[in-house]
Coordinates of C-alpha atoms in Angstrom, one line a residue:
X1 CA 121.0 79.2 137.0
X2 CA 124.4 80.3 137.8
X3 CA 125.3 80.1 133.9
X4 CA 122.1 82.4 133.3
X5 CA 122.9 85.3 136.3
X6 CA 126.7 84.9 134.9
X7 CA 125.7 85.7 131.7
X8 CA 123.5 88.4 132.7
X9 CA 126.2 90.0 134.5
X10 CA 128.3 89.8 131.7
X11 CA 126.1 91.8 129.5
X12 CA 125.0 94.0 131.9
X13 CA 129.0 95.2 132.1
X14 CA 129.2 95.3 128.4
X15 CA 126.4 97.3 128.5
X16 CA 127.5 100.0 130.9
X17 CA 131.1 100.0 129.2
X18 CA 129.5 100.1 125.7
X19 CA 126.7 102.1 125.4
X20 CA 128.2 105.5 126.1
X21 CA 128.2 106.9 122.6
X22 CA 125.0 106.3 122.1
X23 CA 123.3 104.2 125.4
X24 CA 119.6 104.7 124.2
X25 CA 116.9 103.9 122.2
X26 CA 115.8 107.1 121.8
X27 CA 116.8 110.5 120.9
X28 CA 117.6 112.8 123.7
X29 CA 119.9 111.8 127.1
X30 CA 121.0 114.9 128.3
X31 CA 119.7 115.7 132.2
X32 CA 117.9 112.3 132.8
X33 CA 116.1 111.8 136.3
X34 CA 116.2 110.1 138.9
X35 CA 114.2 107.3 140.4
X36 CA 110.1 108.0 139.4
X37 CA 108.1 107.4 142.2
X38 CA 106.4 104.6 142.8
X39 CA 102.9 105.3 142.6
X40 CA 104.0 106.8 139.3
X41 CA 100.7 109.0 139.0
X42 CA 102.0 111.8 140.6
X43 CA 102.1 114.7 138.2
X44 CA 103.5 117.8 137.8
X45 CA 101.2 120.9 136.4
X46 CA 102.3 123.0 133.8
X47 CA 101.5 126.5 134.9
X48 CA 98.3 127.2 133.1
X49 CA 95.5 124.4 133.4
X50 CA 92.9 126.0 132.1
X51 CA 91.9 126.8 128.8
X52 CA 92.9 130.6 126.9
X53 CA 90.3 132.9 125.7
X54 CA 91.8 132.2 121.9
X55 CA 91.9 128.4 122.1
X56 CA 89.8 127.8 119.5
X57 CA 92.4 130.2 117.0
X58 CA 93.2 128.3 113.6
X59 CA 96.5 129.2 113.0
X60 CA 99.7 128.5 115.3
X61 CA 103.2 127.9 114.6
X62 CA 105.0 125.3 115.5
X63 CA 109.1 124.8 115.1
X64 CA 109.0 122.8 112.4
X65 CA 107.5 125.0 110.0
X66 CA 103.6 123.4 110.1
X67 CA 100.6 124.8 112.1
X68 CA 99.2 123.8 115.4
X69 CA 95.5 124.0 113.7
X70 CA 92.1 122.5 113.1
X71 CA 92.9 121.0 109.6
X72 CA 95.4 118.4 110.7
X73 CA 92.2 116.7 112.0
X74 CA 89.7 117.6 109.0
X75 CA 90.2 113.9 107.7
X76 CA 90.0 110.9 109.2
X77 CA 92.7 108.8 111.2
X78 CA 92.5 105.8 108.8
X79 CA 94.2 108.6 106.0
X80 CA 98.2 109.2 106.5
X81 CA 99.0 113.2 107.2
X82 CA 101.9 114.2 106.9
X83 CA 101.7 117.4 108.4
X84 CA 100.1 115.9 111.5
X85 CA 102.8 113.6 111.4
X86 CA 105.6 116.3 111.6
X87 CA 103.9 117.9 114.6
X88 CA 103.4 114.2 116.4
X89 CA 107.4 113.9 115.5
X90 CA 108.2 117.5 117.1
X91 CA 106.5 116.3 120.4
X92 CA 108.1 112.8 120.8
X93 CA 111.5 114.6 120.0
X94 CA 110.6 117.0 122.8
X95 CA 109.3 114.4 125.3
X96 CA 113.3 113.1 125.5
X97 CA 113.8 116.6 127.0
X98 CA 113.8 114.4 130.6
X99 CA 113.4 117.5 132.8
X100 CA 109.8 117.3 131.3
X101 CA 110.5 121.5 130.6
X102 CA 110.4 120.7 126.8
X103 CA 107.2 119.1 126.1
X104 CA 105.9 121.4 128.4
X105 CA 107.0 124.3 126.5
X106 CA 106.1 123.0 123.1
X107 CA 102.5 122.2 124.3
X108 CA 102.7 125.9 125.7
X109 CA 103.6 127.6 122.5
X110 CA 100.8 125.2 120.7
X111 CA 98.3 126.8 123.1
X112 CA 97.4 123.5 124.2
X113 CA 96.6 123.8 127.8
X114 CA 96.1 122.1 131.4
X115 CA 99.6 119.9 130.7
X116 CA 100.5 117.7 132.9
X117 CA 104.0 115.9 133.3
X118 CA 104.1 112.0 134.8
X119 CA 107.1 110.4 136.2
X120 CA 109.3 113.2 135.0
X121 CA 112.0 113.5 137.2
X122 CA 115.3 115.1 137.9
X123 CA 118.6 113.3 139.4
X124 CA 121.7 111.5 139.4
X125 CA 122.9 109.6 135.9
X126 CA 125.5 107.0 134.4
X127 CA 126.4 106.8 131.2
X128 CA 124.0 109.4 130.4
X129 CA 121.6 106.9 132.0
X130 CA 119.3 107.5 134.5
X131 CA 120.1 105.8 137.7
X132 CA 117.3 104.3 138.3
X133 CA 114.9 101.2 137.3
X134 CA 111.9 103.4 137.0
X135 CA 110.9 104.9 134.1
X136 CA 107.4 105.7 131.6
X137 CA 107.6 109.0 131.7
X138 CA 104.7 110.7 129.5
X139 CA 102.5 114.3 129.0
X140 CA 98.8 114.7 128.6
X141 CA 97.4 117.9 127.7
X142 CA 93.8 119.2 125.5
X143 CA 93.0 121.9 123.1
X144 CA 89.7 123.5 121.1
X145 CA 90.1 123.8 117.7
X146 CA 87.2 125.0 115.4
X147 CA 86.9 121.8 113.2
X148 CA 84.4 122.1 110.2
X149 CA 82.8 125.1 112.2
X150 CA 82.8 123.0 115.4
X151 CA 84.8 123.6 118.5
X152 CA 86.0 120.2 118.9
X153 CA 88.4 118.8 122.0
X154 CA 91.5 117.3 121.4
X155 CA 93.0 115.2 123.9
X156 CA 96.9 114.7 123.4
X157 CA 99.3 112.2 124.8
X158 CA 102.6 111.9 124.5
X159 CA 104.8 109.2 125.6
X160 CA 108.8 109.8 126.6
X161 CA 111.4 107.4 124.8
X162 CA 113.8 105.2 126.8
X163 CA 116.0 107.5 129.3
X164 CA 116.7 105.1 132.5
X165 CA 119.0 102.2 133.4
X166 CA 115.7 99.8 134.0
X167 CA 114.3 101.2 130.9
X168 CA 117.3 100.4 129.0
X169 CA 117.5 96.5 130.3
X170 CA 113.9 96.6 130.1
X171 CA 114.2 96.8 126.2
X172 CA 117.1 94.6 125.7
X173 CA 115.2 92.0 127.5
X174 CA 111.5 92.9 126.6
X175 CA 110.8 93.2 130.3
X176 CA 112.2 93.3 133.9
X177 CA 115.1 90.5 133.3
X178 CA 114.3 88.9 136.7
X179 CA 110.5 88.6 136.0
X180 CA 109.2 85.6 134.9
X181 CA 106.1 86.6 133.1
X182 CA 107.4 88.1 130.3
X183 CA 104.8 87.9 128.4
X184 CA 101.1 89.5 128.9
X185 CA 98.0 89.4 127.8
X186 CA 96.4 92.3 125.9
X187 CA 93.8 93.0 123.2
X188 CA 94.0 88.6 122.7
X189 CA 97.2 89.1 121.7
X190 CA 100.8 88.7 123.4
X191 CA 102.8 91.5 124.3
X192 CA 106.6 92.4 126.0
X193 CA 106.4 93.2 129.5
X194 CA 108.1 96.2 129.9
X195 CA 106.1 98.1 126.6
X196 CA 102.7 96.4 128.8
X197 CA 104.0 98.1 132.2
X198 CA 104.3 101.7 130.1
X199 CA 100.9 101.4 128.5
X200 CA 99.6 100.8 132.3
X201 CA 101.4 103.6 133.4
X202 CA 100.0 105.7 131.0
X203 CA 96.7 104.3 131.2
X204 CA 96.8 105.2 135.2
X205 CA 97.6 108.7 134.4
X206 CA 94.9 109.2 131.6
X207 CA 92.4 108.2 134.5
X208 CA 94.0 110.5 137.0
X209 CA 93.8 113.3 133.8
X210 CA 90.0 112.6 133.4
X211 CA 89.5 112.7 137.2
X212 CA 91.3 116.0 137.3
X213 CA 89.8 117.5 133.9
X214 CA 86.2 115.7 134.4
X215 CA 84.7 118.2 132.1
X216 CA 86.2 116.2 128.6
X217 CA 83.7 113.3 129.6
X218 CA 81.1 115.8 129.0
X219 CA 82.3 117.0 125.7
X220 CA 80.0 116.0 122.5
X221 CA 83.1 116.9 119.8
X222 CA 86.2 115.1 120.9
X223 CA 89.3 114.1 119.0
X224 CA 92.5 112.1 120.7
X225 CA 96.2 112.2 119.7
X226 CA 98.7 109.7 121.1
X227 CA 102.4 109.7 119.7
X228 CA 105.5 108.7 121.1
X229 CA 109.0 107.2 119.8
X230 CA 111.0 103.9 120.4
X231 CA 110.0 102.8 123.9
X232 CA 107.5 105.8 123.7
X233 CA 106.0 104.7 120.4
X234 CA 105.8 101.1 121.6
X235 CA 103.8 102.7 124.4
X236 CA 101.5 105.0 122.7
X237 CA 100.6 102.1 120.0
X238 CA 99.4 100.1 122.5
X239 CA 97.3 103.0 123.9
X240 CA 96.0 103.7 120.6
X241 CA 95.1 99.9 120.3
X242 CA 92.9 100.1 123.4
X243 CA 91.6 103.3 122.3
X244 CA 90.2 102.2 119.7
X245 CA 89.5 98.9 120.8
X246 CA 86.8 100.5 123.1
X247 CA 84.7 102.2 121.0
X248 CA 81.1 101.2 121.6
X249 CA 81.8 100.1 125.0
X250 CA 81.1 101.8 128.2
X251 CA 84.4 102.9 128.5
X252 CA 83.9 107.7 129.0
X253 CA 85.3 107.8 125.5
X254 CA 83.4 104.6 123.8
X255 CA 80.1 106.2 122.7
X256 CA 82.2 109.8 122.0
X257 CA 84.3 109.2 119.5
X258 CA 84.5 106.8 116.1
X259 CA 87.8 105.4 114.7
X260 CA 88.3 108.0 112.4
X261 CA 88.4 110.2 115.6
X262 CA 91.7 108.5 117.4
X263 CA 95.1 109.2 115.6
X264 CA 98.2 107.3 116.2
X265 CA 101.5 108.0 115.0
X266 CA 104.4 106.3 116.3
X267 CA 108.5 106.6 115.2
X268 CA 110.8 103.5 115.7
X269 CA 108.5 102.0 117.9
X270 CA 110.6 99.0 119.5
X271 CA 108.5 95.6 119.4
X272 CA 105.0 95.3 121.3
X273 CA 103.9 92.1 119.9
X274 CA 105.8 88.8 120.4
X275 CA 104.8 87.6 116.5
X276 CA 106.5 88.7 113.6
X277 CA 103.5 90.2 111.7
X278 CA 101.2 93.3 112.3
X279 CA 98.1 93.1 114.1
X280 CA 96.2 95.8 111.3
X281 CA 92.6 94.9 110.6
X282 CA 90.4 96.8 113.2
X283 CA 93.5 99.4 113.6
X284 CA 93.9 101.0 110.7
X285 CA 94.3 104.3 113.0
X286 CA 97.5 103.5 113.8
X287 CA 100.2 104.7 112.0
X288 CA 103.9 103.4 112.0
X289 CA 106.6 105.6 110.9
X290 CA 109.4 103.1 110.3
X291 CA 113.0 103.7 109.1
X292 CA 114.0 100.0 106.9
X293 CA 117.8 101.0 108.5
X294 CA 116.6 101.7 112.0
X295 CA 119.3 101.3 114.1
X296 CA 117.8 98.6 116.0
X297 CA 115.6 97.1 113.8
X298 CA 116.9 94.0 111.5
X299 CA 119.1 95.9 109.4
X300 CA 120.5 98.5 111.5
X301 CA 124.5 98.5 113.2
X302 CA 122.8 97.4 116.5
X303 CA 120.7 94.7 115.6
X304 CA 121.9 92.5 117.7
X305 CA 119.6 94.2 120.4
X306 CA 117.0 91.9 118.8
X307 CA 114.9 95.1 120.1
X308 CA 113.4 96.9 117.2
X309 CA 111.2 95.4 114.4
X310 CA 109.3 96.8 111.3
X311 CA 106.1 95.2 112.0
X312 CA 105.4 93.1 116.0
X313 CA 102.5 96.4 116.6
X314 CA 99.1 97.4 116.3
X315 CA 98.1 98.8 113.2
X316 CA 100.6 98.8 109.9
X317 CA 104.2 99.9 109.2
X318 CA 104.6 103.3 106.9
X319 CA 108.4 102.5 106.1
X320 CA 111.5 104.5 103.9
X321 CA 115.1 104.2 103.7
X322 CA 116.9 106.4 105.2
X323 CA 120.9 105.3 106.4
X324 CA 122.9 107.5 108.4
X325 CA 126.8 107.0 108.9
X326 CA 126.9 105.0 112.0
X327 CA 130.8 104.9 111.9
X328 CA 133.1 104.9 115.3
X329 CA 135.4 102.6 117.0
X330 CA 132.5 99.7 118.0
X331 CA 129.1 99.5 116.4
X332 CA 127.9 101.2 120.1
X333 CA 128.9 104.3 119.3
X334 CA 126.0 105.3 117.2
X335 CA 122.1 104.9 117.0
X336 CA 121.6 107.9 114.3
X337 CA 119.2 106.2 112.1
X338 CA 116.9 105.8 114.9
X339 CA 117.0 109.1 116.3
X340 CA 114.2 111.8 115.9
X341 CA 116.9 113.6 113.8
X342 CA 116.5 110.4 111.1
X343 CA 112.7 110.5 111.2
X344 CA 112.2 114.0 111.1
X345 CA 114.3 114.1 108.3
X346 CA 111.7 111.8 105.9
X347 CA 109.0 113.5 106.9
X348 CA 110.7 116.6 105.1
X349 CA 111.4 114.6 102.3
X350 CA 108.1 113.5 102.2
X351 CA 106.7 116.5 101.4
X352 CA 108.7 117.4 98.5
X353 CA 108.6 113.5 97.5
X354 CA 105.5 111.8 98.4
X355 CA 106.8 108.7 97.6
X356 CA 109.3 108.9 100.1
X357 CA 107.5 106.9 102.8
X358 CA 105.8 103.9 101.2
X359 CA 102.0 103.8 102.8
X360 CA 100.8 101.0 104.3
X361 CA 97.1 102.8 103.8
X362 CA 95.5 103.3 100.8
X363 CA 94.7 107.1 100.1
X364 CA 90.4 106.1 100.5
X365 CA 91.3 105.0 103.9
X366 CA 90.8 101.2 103.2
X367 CA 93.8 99.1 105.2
X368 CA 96.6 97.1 102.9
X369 CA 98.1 94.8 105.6
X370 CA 101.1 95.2 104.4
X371 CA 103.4 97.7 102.4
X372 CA 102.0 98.3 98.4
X373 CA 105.7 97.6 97.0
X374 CA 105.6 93.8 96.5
X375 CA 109.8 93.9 97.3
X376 CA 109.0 95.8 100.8
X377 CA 106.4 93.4 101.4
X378 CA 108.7 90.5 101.1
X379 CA 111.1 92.2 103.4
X380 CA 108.7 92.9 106.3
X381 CA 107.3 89.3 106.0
X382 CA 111.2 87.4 106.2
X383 CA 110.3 85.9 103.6
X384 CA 111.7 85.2 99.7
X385 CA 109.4 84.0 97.4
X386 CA 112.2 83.1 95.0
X387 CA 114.4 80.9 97.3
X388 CA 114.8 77.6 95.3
X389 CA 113.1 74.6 96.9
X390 CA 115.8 72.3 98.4
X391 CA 114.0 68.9 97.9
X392 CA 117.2 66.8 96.8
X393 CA 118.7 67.2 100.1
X394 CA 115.9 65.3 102.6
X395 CA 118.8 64.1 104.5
X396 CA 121.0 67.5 104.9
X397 CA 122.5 67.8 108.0
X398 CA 123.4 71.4 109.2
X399 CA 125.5 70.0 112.3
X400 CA 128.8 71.1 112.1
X401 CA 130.8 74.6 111.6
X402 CA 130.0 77.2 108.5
X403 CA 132.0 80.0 108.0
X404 CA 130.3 83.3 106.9
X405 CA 131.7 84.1 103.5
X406 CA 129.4 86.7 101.8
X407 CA 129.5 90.5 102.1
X408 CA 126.5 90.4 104.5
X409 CA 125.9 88.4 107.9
X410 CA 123.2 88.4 110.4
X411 CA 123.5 88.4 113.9
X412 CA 126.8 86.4 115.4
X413 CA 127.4 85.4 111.4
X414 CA 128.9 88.5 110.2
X415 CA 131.4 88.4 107.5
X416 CA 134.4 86.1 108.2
X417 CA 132.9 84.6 111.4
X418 CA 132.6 81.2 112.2
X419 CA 129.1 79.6 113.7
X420 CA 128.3 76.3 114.9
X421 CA 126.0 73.8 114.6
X422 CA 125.0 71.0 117.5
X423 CA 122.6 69.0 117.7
X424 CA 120.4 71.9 119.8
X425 CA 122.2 74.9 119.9
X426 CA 124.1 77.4 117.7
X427 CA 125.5 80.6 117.7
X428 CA 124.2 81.7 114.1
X429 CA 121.2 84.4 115.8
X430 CA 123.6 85.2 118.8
X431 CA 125.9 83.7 121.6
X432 CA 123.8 80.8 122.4
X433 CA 120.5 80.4 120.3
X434 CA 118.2 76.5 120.1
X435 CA 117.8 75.9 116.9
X436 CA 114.8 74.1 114.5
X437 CA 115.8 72.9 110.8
X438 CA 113.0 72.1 109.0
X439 CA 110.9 71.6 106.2
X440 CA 107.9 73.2 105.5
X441 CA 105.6 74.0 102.1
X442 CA 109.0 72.5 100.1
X443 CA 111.2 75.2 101.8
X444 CA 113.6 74.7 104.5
X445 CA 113.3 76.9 107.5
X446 CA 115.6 77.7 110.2
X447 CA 114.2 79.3 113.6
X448 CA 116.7 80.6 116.0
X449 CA 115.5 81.5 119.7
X450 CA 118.2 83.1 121.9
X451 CA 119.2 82.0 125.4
X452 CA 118.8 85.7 127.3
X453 CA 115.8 87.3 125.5
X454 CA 113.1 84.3 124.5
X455 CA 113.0 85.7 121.4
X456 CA 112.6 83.6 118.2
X457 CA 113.4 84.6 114.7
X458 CA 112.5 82.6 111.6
X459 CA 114.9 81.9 108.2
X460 CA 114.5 80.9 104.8
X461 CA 117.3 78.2 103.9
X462 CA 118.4 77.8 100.4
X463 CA 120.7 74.5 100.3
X464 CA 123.1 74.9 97.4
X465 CA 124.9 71.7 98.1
X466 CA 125.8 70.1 101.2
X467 CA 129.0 72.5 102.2
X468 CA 127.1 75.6 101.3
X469 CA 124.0 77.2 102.5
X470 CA 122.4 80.8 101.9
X471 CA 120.3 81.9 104.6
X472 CA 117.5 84.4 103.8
X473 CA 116.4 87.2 106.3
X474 CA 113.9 89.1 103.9
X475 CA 116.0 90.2 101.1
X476 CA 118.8 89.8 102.8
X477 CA 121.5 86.9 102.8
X478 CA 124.0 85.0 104.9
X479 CA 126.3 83.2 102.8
X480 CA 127.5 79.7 105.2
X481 CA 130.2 77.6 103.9
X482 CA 131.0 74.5 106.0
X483 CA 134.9 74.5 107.0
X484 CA 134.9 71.1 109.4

């Protein structure tokens, strides 16, 4: 136990000294808050809460250059938009504003009406951190847009990416690092405690919204938007999950609304899901937006957060390639291609290139569980197709130490490093993983679980002889060469 605080305190001071360049997972730092209070459904009110003669106006401008109007929700949620995409990015890239003053505005100059701020807050900061171990801040506002000749009320939600100290730990450690239930419960799937505590959050405040704004339950036309990025998108996927998950039920919205009605879009959302795959059939609402270079994610400079996936959500991945320089003294000192900045940035290309993101959804709104480019789809599974099978070497031991001679490395096995191999731990994944060699379907498989997070990630071992390995993360591999 002593060895687990110590450890804990060790990274925690890393942390703190490390993470000033860029100490996030999200976009914006500047003015964070304070502690949020702990009932965490008080809420601020944006200044007009009820609804302007001209809501039901067709045509409003937004910042980035699209419209605020009633044909980003002519088609169904099942279809990718990319338009209603670039206005769910502008509103997760103002969420981060944490005095809450830039969602509010944004929603303002949409003409969407009766906003209301949760667990914004405004205090002291470290590190550009919040000092506090609070957190899940989010917006909720509504609209009436003339849709196919019918005024139709659109709920929105928006949920704030990672601003606080205990958010921060929270998503290095998939939940409050003292807790020991971890995991939860949700949907018959298992999900990371600290994006299940922000989906509750959320879900407290939608209730207190509909208490407050009673008259939506009585509206025949209703449509729902929920967005949010990183933390926020983790968030808002799983509010889209149980969203659509109650349709038919008695739930205010269940007998309202259809599938085609709920629309999810999320940017570098961190992992929900403790599994390695997407949860898609049933969810094929739920868009997303996935950069293959995220910073956190498997191929980005800091993925040794072990945060960030391209799949471990509801719904499917819509992934592109997009790097950003994340040069500086230590790989800390930059998170650009996770930022807003980086996903922004394809949806612009996107509409000059469609190809640009590669759809998990077909265009007649039919669900592909995974990406249509078979190399992507490789990628997102960790798995290589190609590897040779390794059945000469039944008896290969992997005991021992491997240097990493190749020009890429994963985790601790980074170019020139050494890693180890006992008979139960290594330091391959990171400091101190267990480790399982196996064989399975004629392929050997490697599967890492660290010591701190809980968190297990699966290899494809190619055995090229038995002083030389290659270990496959998607496309990706780790070249091992023993040196004992």
């Amino acid at each position: 136990m002593r060895k687990k605080i110590g450890t804990l305190m060790a990274v925690i001071l890393v942390i703190c000294t490390a993470l000033e360049g860029c100490s996030t997972l999200s976009d914006s730092l500047a003015d964070i808050a304070a502690m949020a209070d702990d009932t965490g459904a008080a809420a601020i009110a944006s200044e007009n809460n009820t609804e302007p003669e001209n809501a039901a106006e067709n045509d409003r401008y937004t910042g980035n250059g699209s419209a605020w109007c009633s044909t980003l929700f002519e088609n169904p949620s099942t279809q990718y938009d990319n338009q209603l995409a670039l206005v769910a990015a502008e509103m997760s890239e103002k969420a981060e504003d944490t005095t809450g003053e830039g969602i509010k505005k944004l929603y303002s100059s949409y003409s969407i009406y009766a906003c209301e701020l949760y667990r914004y807050t405004n205090g002291p900061k470290f590190l550009n951190l919040e000092l506090s171990f609070g957190g899940g801040a989010f917006a909720i506002g509504q609209d009436t847009l003339n849709i196919d000749g019918t005024d139709t009320t659109i709920l929105i939600i928006t949920a704030r990416g990672t601003t606080t100290w205990g958010e921060t730990f929270g998503d290095l450690c998939k939940g409050w690092y003292l807790d020991p239930e971890k995991v939860h419960s949700f949907l018959g799937r298992n999900v990371w405690d600290n994006v299940y505590d922000f989906e509750e959050l959320i879900w407290e405040g939608i209730n207190d919204y509909i208490n407050k704004y009673p008259a939506i339950k009585a509206k025949e036309n209703l449509k729902i938007l929920v967005t949010g990025h990183s933390l926020g998108g983790a968030a808002a996927n799983m509010v889209g999950a149980r969203l659509t998950n109650g349709i038919g039920s008695s739930e205010w919205w269940g007998d309202k609304i259809t599938k085609d009605d709920i629309y999810v879009y999320t940017f570098g959302a961190i992992k929900v899901l403790t599994t390695n795959t997407n949860v898609s059939d049933g969810y094929e609402n739920i868009h997303n937006i996935y950069n293959y270079y995220d910073s956190y994610g498997p191929n980005g400079n800091q993925k040794n957060t072990n945060a960030s996936s391209l799949y471990a959500k509801f719904g499917h991945t819509e992934l592109y390639d997009l790097e950003y320089d994340e040069s500086g003294p230590n790989v800390w000192d930059s998170c650009n291609s996770h930022l807003m900045g980086n996903y922004k940035a394809a949806l612009e290309n996107e509409k000059t290139n469609p190809a640009f993101i590669r759809l998990a959804c077909a265009d007649d709104t039919s669900m592909v569980d995974s990406p249509i480019d078979n190399e992507i789809e490789s990628e997102i599974m960790n798995d290589v197709e190609s590897v040779p099978v390794s059945s000469d070497y039944a008896d290969f031991t992997i005991e021992g130490k491997w240097k990493s001679v190749g020009d890429y490395g994963f985790g601790q096995a980074q170019p020139g490093a050494i890693v180890a191999f006992d008979e139960i731990h290594c330091n391959f994944y990171s400091p101190s993983d267990t480790y399982a060699l196996y064989q399975e379907d004629g392929k050997w498989r490697l599967d890492c679980t660290d010591f701190l997070f809980a968190n297990t990630v699966s290899f494809t071992v190619e055995i090229i002889d038995n002083n030389n390995i290659d270990i496959y993360y998607g496309t990706n591999v780790t070249e091992l060469r023993r040196v004992d």
